Amino acid sequence: MKLKSILGTAVLLSAVFFTNINAQNTAKSTKARAEYIEVEPNVKLHVIDLGEGKPVVLIHGYPLNDASWEYQYLPLVKAGYRVIAITLRGFGQSDKPYGKYNYDQFASDIKTVLDKLDIKDATLGGHSMGGAIALHYVAKYNAAHVSKLALFAAAAPVHTKKPDYPYPLFTKEEITNWVDLVSVDRPGLLNTIGERFVLSATSVPAGIGAWLGGIEMQSSAYAMEQALIALRDEDLRGDLPKIKIPTLIMQAKQDRIVAYALAEQMNKAIKGSILIPFEKSGHALFIEEKDKFNEEFLKFLKQ
């Protein structure tokens, strides 16, 4: 009787032990991830962190935020990837401090987030200004945490025409007019950008257009002004030879914000890069042609 009692007690304790272990493992696997990550004292960035698997890091364009990737999140998560979208300082739900809003600052913030999350072997993707920042990050930090680069209608390497670089669509004076408009009529600036953002007035439903406008108005006026100055003045031509990792370039031929010629120039300058043209969208190719966009992006991720 004593032996049976001892054995019964041992079995019960063993069951309790493994039940506790399983509960702990379940808790670990379902533990909520941080929605805000501090990049310096008093500055926290909003981060959407979904899924499991190899990481994909996404940087939004001007003046959007991490919500703009809504139609990429589920396809990437369902395909087995961990998606991390970072909202740049000054935009969306990230903090909006006084200070610098240039590509060095944005790249430094991204580096801090990836350091803190201990990200390895990620694909870094960016749209528009976010593409320029992603390009600068890889060049500046020698592709730290990153093994692939994806540029979506990237406003790079230069966004304004120069005497020795005629490929951008805008002159410095034209972008300066946009900068001035921030402090006079910010909704008017967003309307000006919005008219060029899509291929046509009917290429996205009205609800999608209103949704994007709402996202844009979450930005701080100061950040919009300073980031637009950076977009006007930054020159990343010196970064192009530093890109040594596999690079995907996706660009709409009829984009009225970033010229297709810029994508062609980057394709020539980044050895081994792949250029995928889009025929039925404007600057919002990830929304206007989201099925093709997601398909091509997943193809690149799996290579």
GROMACS .gro file of N, CA and C in nm, residues 140-218:
model
  237
  140LYS      N    1   2.468   5.291  -4.437
  140LYS     CA    2   2.527   5.352  -4.318
  140LYS      C    3   2.573   5.246  -4.217
  141TYR      N    4   2.494   5.142  -4.199
  141TYR     CA    5   2.523   5.042  -4.095
  141TYR      C    6   2.569   4.908  -4.153
  142ASN      N    7   2.613   4.910  -4.278
  142ASN     CA    8   2.667   4.789  -4.340
  142ASN      C    9   2.570   4.671  -4.327
  143ALA      N   10   2.443   4.699  -4.352
  143ALA     CA   11   2.336   4.597  -4.352
  143ALA      C   12   2.322   4.525  -4.219
  144ALA      N   13   2.345   4.596  -4.108
  144ALA     CA   14   2.326   4.535  -3.976
  144ALA      C   15   2.184   4.482  -3.962
  145HIS      N   16   2.169   4.361  -3.915
  145HIS     CA   17   2.041   4.291  -3.893
  145HIS      C   18   1.970   4.253  -4.023
  146VAL      N   19   2.026   4.290  -4.136
  146VAL     CA   20   1.952   4.280  -4.263
  146VAL      C   21   2.028   4.195  -4.365
  147SER      N   22   1.954   4.110  -4.437
  147SER     CA   23   2.017   4.028  -4.542
  147SER      C   24   1.961   4.057  -4.681
  148LYS      N   25   1.846   4.130  -4.688
  148LYS     CA   26   1.786   4.167  -4.816
  148LYS      C   27   1.727   4.307  -4.803
  149LEU      N   28   1.718   4.377  -4.918
  149LEU     CA   29   1.662   4.511  -4.924
  149LEU      C   30   1.554   4.517  -5.030
  150ALA      N   31   1.441   4.578  -4.999
  150ALA     CA   32   1.331   4.595  -5.095
  150ALA      C   33   1.292   4.742  -5.102
  151LEU      N   34   1.292   4.797  -5.221
  151LEU     CA   35   1.263   4.938  -5.243
  151LEU      C   36   1.134   4.952  -5.323
  152PHE      N   37   1.033   5.014  -5.262
  152PHE     CA   38   0.901   5.028  -5.324
  152PHE      C   39   0.879   5.174  -5.361
  153ALA      N   40   0.884   5.206  -5.489
  153ALA     CA   41   0.869   5.346  -5.532
  153ALA      C   42   0.958   5.437  -5.448
  154ALA      N   43   1.081   5.395  -5.427
  154ALA     CA   44   1.171   5.465  -5.336
  154ALA      C   45   1.211   5.601  -5.392
  155ALA      N   46   1.201   5.703  -5.308
  155ALA     CA   47   1.238   5.840  -5.347
  155ALA      C   48   1.390   5.854  -5.333
  156ALA      N   49   1.460   5.777  -5.412
  156ALA     CA   50   1.606   5.769  -5.400
  156ALA      C   51   1.667   5.746  -5.538
  157PRO      N   52   1.794   5.779  -5.552
  157PRO     CA   53   1.883   5.834  -5.451
  157PRO      C   54   1.866   5.985  -5.428
  158VAL      N   55   1.798   6.054  -5.521
  158VAL     CA   56   1.775   6.198  -5.509
  158VAL      C   57   1.631   6.226  -5.551
  159HIS      N   58   1.564   6.316  -5.478
  159HIS     CA   59   1.423   6.341  -5.509
  159HIS      C   60   1.401   6.470  -5.588
  160THR      N   61   1.505   6.553  -5.602
  160THR     CA   62   1.489   6.676  -5.681
  160THR      C   63   1.597   6.683  -5.789
  161LYS      N   64   1.560   6.746  -5.898
  161LYS     CA   65   1.651   6.757  -6.012
  161LYS      C   66   1.778   6.833  -5.973
  162LYS      N   67   1.890   6.791  -6.030
  162LYS     CA   68   2.017   6.860  -6.013
  162LYS      C   69   2.082   6.875  -6.151
  163PRO      N   70   2.172   6.969  -6.166
  163PRO     CA   71   2.235   6.989  -6.297
  163PRO      C   72   2.296   6.860  -6.355
  164ASP      N   73   2.347   6.775  -6.267
  164ASP     CA   74   2.409   6.650  -6.313
  164ASP      C   75   2.320   6.528  -6.290
  165TYR      N   76   2.192   6.554  -6.254
  165TYR     CA   77   2.102   6.441  -6.227
  165TYR      C   78   1.958   6.482  -6.260
  166PRO      N   79   1.916   6.463  -6.385
  166PRO     CA   80   1.787   6.514  -6.432
  166PRO      C   81   1.668   6.419  -6.410
  167TYR      N   82   1.690   6.306  -6.347
  167TYR     CA   83   1.588   6.200  -6.345
  167TYR      C   84   1.467   6.226  -6.255
  168PRO      N   85   1.479   6.294  -6.141
  168PRO     CA   86   1.359   6.319  -6.058
  168PRO      C   87   1.253   6.403  -6.130
  169LEU      N   88   1.132   6.400  -6.078
  169LEU     CA   89   1.021   6.473  -6.140
  169LEU      C   90   1.016   6.619  -6.098
  170PHE      N   91   1.074   6.654  -5.982
  170PHE     CA   92   1.054   6.787  -5.925
  170PHE      C   93   1.183   6.866  -5.915
  171THR      N   94   1.168   6.997  -5.923
  171THR     CA   95   1.280   7.086  -5.895
  171THR      C   96   1.284   7.116  -5.745
  172LYS      N   97   1.395   7.170  -5.700
  172LYS     CA   98   1.407   7.209  -5.560
  172LYS      C   99   1.303   7.315  -5.527
  173GLU      N  100   1.279   7.406  -5.617
  173GLU     CA  101   1.182   7.513  -5.594
  173GLU      C  102   1.041   7.458  -5.576
  174GLU      N  103   1.006   7.358  -5.652
  174GLU     CA  104   0.872   7.299  -5.640
  174GLU      C  105   0.853   7.233  -5.504
  175ILE      N  106   0.953   7.160  -5.456
  175ILE     CA  107   0.941   7.097  -5.324
  175ILE      C  108   0.943   7.204  -5.215
  176THR      N  109   1.020   7.310  -5.235
  176THR     CA  110   1.020   7.420  -5.138
  176THR      C  111   0.881   7.481  -5.124
  177ASN      N  112   0.807   7.490  -5.234
  177ASN     CA  113   0.669   7.539  -5.227
  177ASN      C  114   0.582   7.447  -5.141
  178TRP      N  115   0.608   7.318  -5.149
  178TRP     CA  116   0.537   7.222  -5.065
  178TRP      C  117   0.574   7.243  -4.918
  179VAL      N  118   0.703   7.264  -4.893
  179VAL     CA  119   0.748   7.290  -4.755
  179VAL      C  120   0.676   7.411  -4.698
  180ASP      N  121   0.667   7.518  -4.776
  180ASP     CA  122   0.601   7.641  -4.730
  180ASP      C  123   0.453   7.618  -4.703
  181LEU      N  124   0.393   7.527  -4.778
  181LEU     CA  125   0.250   7.501  -4.765
  181LEU      C  126   0.215   7.433  -4.633
  182VAL      N  127   0.312   7.364  -4.572
  182VAL     CA  128   0.286   7.295  -4.445
  182VAL      C  129   0.233   7.393  -4.341
  183SER      N  130   0.295   7.509  -4.329
  183SER     CA  131   0.258   7.605  -4.225
  183SER      C  132   0.143   7.697  -4.265
  184VAL      N  133   0.097   7.684  -4.388
  184VAL     CA  134  -0.011   7.771  -4.437
  184VAL      C  135  -0.141   7.693  -4.455
  185ASP      N  136  -0.130   7.573  -4.514
  185ASP     CA  137  -0.249   7.494  -4.547
  185ASP      C  138  -0.208   7.347  -4.556
  186ARG      N  139  -0.191   7.285  -4.439
  186ARG     CA  140  -0.145   7.146  -4.439
  186ARG      C  141  -0.243   7.052  -4.510
  187PRO      N  142  -0.374   7.064  -4.489
  187PRO     CA  143  -0.466   6.980  -4.567
  187PRO      C  144  -0.451   7.003  -4.717
  188GLY      N  145  -0.423   7.128  -4.756
  188GLY     CA  146  -0.402   7.156  -4.897
  188GLY      C  147  -0.279   7.084  -4.952
  189LEU      N  148  -0.173   7.077  -4.872
  189LEU     CA  149  -0.055   7.002  -4.913
  189LEU      C  150  -0.088   6.855  -4.930
  190LEU      N  151  -0.164   6.801  -4.836
  190LEU     CA  152  -0.200   6.659  -4.845
  190LEU      C  153  -0.288   6.632  -4.966
  191ASN      N  154  -0.374   6.726  -5.000
  191ASN     CA  155  -0.455   6.712  -5.122
  191ASN      C  156  -0.366   6.714  -5.246
  192THR      N  157  -0.266   6.802  -5.246
  192THR     CA  158  -0.172   6.810  -5.359
  192THR      C  159  -0.098   6.679  -5.376
  193ILE      N  160  -0.050   6.624  -5.264
  193ILE     CA  161   0.019   6.495  -5.269
  193ILE      C  162  -0.078   6.384  -5.308
  194GLY      N  163  -0.199   6.389  -5.248
  194GLY     CA  164  -0.297   6.285  -5.273
  194GLY      C  165  -0.337   6.274  -5.419
  195GLU      N  166  -0.346   6.388  -5.488
  195GLU     CA  167  -0.383   6.386  -5.630
  195GLU      C  168  -0.278   6.312  -5.714
  196ARG      N  169  -0.154   6.316  -5.670
  196ARG     CA  170  -0.046   6.249  -5.743
  196ARG      C  171  -0.019   6.108  -5.690
  197PHE      N  172  -0.073   6.077  -5.573
  197PHE     CA  173  -0.038   5.953  -5.505
  197PHE      C  174  -0.088   5.829  -5.578
  198VAL      N  175  -0.203   5.840  -5.641
  198VAL     CA  176  -0.262   5.726  -5.710
  198VAL      C  177  -0.262   5.752  -5.861
  199LEU      N  178  -0.286   5.647  -5.937
  199LEU     CA  179  -0.282   5.658  -6.082
  199LEU      C  180  -0.393   5.749  -6.135
  200SER      N  181  -0.512   5.735  -6.077
  200SER     CA  182  -0.626   5.817  -6.120
  200SER      C  183  -0.723   5.831  -6.005
  201ALA      N  184  -0.823   5.916  -6.023
  201ALA     CA  185  -0.922   5.940  -5.918
  201ALA      C  186  -1.004   5.816  -5.887
  202THR      N  187  -1.005   5.720  -5.979
  202THR     CA  188  -1.086   5.599  -5.959
  202THR      C  189  -1.002   5.473  -5.938
  203SER      N  190  -0.870   5.488  -5.924
  203SER     CA  191  -0.786   5.368  -5.912
  203SER      C  192  -0.791   5.305  -5.773
  204VAL      N  193  -0.844   5.380  -5.674
  204VAL     CA  194  -0.872   5.323  -5.543
  204VAL      C  195  -1.011   5.369  -5.501
  205PRO      N  196  -1.085   5.290  -5.424
  205PRO     CA  197  -1.217   5.332  -5.377
  205PRO      C  198  -1.207   5.459  -5.293
  206ALA      N  199  -1.314   5.534  -5.289
  206ALA     CA  200  -1.315   5.660  -5.213
  206ALA      C  201  -1.282   5.635  -5.066
  207GLY      N  202  -1.330   5.524  -5.013
  207GLY     CA  203  -1.304   5.492  -4.873
  207GLY      C  204  -1.155   5.473  -4.845
  208ILE      N  205  -1.085   5.412  -4.939
  208ILE     CA  206  -0.940   5.393  -4.923
  208ILE      C  207  -0.868   5.528  -4.923
  209GLY      N  208  -0.911   5.616  -5.013
  209GLY     CA  209  -0.852   5.750  -5.018
  209GLY      C  210  -0.873   5.825  -4.888
  210ALA      N  211  -0.994   5.817  -4.832
  210ALA     CA  212  -1.023   5.884  -4.705
  210ALA      C  213  -0.941   5.823  -4.591
  211TRP      N  214  -0.926   5.692  -4.593
  211TRP     CA  215  -0.845   5.621  -4.493
  211TRP      C  216  -0.700   5.669  -4.497
  212LEU      N  217  -0.643   5.679  -4.616
  212LEU     CA  218  -0.505   5.727  -4.629
  212LEU      C  219  -0.493   5.872  -4.581
  213GLY      N  220  -0.591   5.954  -4.612
  213GLY     CA  221  -0.589   6.093  -4.567
  213GLY      C  222  -0.591   6.103  -4.416
  214GLY      N  223  -0.669   6.017  -4.353
  214GLY     CA  224  -0.674   6.015  -4.207
  214GLY      C  225  -0.541   5.975  -4.147
  215ILE      N  226  -0.475   5.878  -4.208
  215ILE     CA  227  -0.342   5.836  -4.162
  215ILE      C  228  -0.244   5.952  -4.171
  216GLU      N  229  -0.248   6.023  -4.281
  216GLU     CA  230  -0.152   6.132  -4.303
  216GLU      C  231  -0.169   6.244  -4.201
  217MET      N  232  -0.293   6.274  -4.161
  217MET     CA  233  -0.318   6.384  -4.069
  217MET      C  234  -0.272   6.352  -3.926
  218GLN      N  235  -0.233   6.228  -3.900
  218GLN     CA  236  -0.179   6.194  -3.768
  218GLN      C  237  -0.036   6.244  -3.751
   0.00000   0.00000   0.00000
